[in-house]
mmCIF file of C-alpha atoms in Angstrom:
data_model
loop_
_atom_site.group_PDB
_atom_site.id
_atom_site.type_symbol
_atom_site.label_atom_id
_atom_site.label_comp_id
_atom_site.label_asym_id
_atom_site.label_seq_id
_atom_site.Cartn_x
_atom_site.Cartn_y
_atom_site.Cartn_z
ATOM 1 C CA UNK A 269 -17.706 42.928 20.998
ATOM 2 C CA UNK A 270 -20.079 45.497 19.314
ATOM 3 C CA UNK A 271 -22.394 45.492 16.198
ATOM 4 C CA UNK A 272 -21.860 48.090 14.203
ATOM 5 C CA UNK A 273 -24.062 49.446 11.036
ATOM 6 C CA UNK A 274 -23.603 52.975 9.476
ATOM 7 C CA UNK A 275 -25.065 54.954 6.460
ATOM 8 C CA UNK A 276 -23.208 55.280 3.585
ATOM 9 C CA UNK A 277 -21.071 58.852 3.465
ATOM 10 C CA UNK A 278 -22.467 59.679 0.133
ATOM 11 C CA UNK A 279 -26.362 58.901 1.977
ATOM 12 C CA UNK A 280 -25.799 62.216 4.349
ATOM 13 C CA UNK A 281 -26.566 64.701 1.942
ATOM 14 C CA UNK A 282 -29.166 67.061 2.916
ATOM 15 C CA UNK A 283 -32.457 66.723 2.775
ATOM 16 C CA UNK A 284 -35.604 69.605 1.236
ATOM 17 C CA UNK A 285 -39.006 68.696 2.938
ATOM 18 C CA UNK A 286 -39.788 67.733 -0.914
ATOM 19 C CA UNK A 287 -37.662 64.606 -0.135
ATOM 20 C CA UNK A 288 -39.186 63.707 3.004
ATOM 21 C CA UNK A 289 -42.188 61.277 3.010
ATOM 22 C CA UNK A 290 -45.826 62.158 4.581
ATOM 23 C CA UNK A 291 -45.504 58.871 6.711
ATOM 24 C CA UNK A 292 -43.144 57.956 8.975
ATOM 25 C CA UNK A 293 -42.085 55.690 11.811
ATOM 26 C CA UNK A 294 -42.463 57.768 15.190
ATOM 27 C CA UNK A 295 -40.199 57.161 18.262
ATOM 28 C CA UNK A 296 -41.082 58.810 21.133
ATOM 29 C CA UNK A 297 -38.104 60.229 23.319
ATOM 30 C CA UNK A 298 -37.946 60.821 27.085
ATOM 31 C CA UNK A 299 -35.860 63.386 28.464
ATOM 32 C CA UNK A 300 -35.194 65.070 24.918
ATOM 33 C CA UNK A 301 -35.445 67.115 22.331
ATOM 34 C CA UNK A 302 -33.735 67.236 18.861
ATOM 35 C CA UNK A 303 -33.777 69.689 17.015
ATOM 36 C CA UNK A 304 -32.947 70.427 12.897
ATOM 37 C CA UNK A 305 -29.268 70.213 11.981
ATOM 38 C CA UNK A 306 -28.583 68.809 15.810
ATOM 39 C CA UNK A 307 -26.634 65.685 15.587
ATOM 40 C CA UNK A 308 -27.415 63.530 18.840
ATOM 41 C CA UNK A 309 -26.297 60.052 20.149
ATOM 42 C CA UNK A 310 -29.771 58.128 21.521
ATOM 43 C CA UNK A 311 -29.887 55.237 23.812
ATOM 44 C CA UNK A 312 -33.251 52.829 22.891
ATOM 45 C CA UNK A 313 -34.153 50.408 25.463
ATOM 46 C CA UNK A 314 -38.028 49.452 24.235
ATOM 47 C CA UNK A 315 -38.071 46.640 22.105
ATOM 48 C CA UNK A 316 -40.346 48.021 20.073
ATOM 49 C CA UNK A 317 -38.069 51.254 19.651
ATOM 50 C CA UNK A 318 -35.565 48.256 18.622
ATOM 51 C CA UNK A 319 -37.529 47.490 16.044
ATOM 52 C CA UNK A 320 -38.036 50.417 14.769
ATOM 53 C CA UNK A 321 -34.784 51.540 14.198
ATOM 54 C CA UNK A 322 -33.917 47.784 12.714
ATOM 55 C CA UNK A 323 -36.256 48.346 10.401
ATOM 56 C CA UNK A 324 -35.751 52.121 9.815
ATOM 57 C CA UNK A 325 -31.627 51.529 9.001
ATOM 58 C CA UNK A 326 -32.834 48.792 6.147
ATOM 59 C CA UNK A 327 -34.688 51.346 4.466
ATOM 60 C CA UNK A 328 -35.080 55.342 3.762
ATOM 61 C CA UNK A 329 -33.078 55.591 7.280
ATOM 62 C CA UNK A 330 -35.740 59.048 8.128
ATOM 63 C CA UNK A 331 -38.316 58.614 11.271
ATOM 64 C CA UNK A 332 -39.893 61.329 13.685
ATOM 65 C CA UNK A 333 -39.121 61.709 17.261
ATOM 66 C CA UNK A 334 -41.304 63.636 19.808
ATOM 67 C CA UNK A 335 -40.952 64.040 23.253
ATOM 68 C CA UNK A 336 -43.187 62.066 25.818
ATOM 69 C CA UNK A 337 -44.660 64.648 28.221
ATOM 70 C CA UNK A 338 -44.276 62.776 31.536
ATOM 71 C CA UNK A 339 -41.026 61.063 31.853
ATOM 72 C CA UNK A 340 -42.430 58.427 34.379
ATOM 73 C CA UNK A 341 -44.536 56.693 31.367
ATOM 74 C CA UNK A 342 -42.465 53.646 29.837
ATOM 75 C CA UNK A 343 -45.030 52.964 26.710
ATOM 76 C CA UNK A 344 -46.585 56.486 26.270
ATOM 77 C CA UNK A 345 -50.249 56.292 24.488
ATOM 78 C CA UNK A 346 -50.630 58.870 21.829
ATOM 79 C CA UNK A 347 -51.987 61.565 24.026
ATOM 80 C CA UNK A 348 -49.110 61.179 26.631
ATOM 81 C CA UNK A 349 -46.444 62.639 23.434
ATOM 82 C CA UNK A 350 -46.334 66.233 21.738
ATOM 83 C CA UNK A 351 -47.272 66.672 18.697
ATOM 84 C CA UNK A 352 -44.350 68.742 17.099
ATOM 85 C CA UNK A 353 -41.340 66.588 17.161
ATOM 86 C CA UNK A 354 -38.182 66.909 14.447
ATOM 87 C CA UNK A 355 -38.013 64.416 11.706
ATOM 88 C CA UNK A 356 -34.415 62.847 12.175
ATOM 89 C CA UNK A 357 -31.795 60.932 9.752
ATOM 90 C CA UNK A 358 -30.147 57.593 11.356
ATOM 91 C CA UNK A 359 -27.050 58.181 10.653
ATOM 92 C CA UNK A 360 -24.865 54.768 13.019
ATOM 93 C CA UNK A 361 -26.653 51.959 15.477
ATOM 94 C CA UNK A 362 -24.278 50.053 17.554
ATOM 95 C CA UNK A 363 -25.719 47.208 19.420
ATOM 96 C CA UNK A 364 -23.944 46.156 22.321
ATOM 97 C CA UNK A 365 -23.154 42.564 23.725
ATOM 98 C CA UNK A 366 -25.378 43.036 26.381
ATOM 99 C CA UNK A 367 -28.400 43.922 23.777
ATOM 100 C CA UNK A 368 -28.134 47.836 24.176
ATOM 101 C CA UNK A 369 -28.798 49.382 21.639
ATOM 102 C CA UNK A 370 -27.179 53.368 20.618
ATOM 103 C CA UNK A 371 -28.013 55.217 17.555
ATOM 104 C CA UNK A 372 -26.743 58.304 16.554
ATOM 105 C CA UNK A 373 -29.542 60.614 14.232
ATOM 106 C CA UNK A 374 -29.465 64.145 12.794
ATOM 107 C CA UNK A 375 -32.492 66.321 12.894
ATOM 108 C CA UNK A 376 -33.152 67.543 9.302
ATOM 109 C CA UNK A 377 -37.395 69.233 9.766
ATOM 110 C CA UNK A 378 -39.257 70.543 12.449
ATOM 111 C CA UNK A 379 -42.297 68.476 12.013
ATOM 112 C CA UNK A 380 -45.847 67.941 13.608
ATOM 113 C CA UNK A 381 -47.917 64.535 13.625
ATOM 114 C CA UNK A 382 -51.008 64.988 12.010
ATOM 115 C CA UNK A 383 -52.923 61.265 12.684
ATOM 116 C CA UNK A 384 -51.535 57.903 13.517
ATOM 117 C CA UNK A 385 -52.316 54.796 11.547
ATOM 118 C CA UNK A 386 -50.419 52.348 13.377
ATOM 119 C CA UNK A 387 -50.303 51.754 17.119
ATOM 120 C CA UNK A 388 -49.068 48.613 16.986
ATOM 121 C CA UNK A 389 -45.243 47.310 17.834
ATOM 122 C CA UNK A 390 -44.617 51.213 17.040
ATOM 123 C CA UNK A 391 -45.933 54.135 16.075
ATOM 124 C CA UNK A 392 -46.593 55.391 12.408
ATOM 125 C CA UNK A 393 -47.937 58.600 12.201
ATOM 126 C CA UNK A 394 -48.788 60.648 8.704
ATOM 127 C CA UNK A 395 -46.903 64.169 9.256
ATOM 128 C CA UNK A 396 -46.062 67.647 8.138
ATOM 129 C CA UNK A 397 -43.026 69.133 7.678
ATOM 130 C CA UNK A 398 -42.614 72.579 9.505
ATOM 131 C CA UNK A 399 -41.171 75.858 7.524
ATOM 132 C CA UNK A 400 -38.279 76.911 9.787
ATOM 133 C CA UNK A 401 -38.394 81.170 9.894
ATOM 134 C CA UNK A 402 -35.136 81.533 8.316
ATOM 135 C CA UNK A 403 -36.617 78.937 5.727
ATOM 136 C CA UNK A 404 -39.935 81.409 5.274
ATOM 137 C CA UNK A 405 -37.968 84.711 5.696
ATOM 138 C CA UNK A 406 -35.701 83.637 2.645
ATOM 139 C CA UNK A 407 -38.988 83.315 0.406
ATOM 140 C CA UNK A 408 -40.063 86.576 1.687
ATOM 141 C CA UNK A 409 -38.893 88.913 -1.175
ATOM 142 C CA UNK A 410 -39.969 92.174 0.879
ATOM 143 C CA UNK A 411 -37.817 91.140 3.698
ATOM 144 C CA UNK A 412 -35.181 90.207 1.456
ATOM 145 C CA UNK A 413 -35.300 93.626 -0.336
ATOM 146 C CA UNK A 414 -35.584 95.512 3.160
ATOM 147 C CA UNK A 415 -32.572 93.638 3.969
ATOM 148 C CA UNK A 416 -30.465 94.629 1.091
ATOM 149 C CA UNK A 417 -31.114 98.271 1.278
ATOM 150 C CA UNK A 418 -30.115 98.090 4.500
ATOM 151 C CA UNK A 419 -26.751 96.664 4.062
ATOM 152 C CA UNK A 420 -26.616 99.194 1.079
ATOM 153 C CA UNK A 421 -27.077 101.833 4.043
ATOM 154 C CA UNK A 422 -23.895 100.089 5.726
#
């Protein structure tokens, strides 16, 4: 039989980068990228990924992902990850008999690790959000005005 933990329904509401905290748990991925708005099922196999998300689904349920650079690597040092990762919502963990562990998470901000201050059991890393384009082009009020006239053309 499985274990089983979800977020509340009424926890999934979107998130503005104002929401999002300047530290955060880091799990580095291998094989993947997630991306903003991407929902994506991930299998963690390091105990101290374990951990992490243990910890992470008791509290604000948000951590950053990045992607190791060499696949090979099973605990990557800092240098052996990218900087620029997504900042993702935990959204279900199921735990398996077997002590597998699945979570599903939702990329919400394109993000980019500025320093870590933990190295320890896992990484914690202070970080930046990233604007998305469409996210700057909407607070671009010339590009906003070009648009209009064009669609006034149309």
């Amino acid at each position: 039989m499985e274990h089983e933990e979800t977020t509340n329904g009424a926890e999934k509401t979107e998130l503005s980068n104002r929401s999002i905290p300047d530290i955060l748990p880091i799990l580095p991925l291998r094989n993947a990228v997630i991306y903003p708005f991407l929902s994506m099922p991930v299998a963690v196999s390091r105990p101290e990924s374990m951990k992490l998300i243990e910890e992470t689904l008791s509290g604000q349920k948000l951590f950053g992902v990045v992607t190791q650079k060499s696949t090979e690597v099973e605990d990557p040092r800092i240098d052996e990850m990218y900087e620029v990762g997504t900042v993702v919502k935990l959204l279900k963990m199921i735990r398996t008999p077997e002590g597998e562990m699945y979570v599903l998470v939702q990329g919400v901000s394109s993000m980019k690790t500025l320093s870590f201050i933990q190295e320890r059991s896992y990484y914690i890393a202070t970080i930046a959000t990233l604007q998305d384009d469409e996210e700057q082009n909407a607070n671009d009020k010339e590009l906003l005005a070009t648009v209009k006239n064009l669609k006034d053309l149309f």
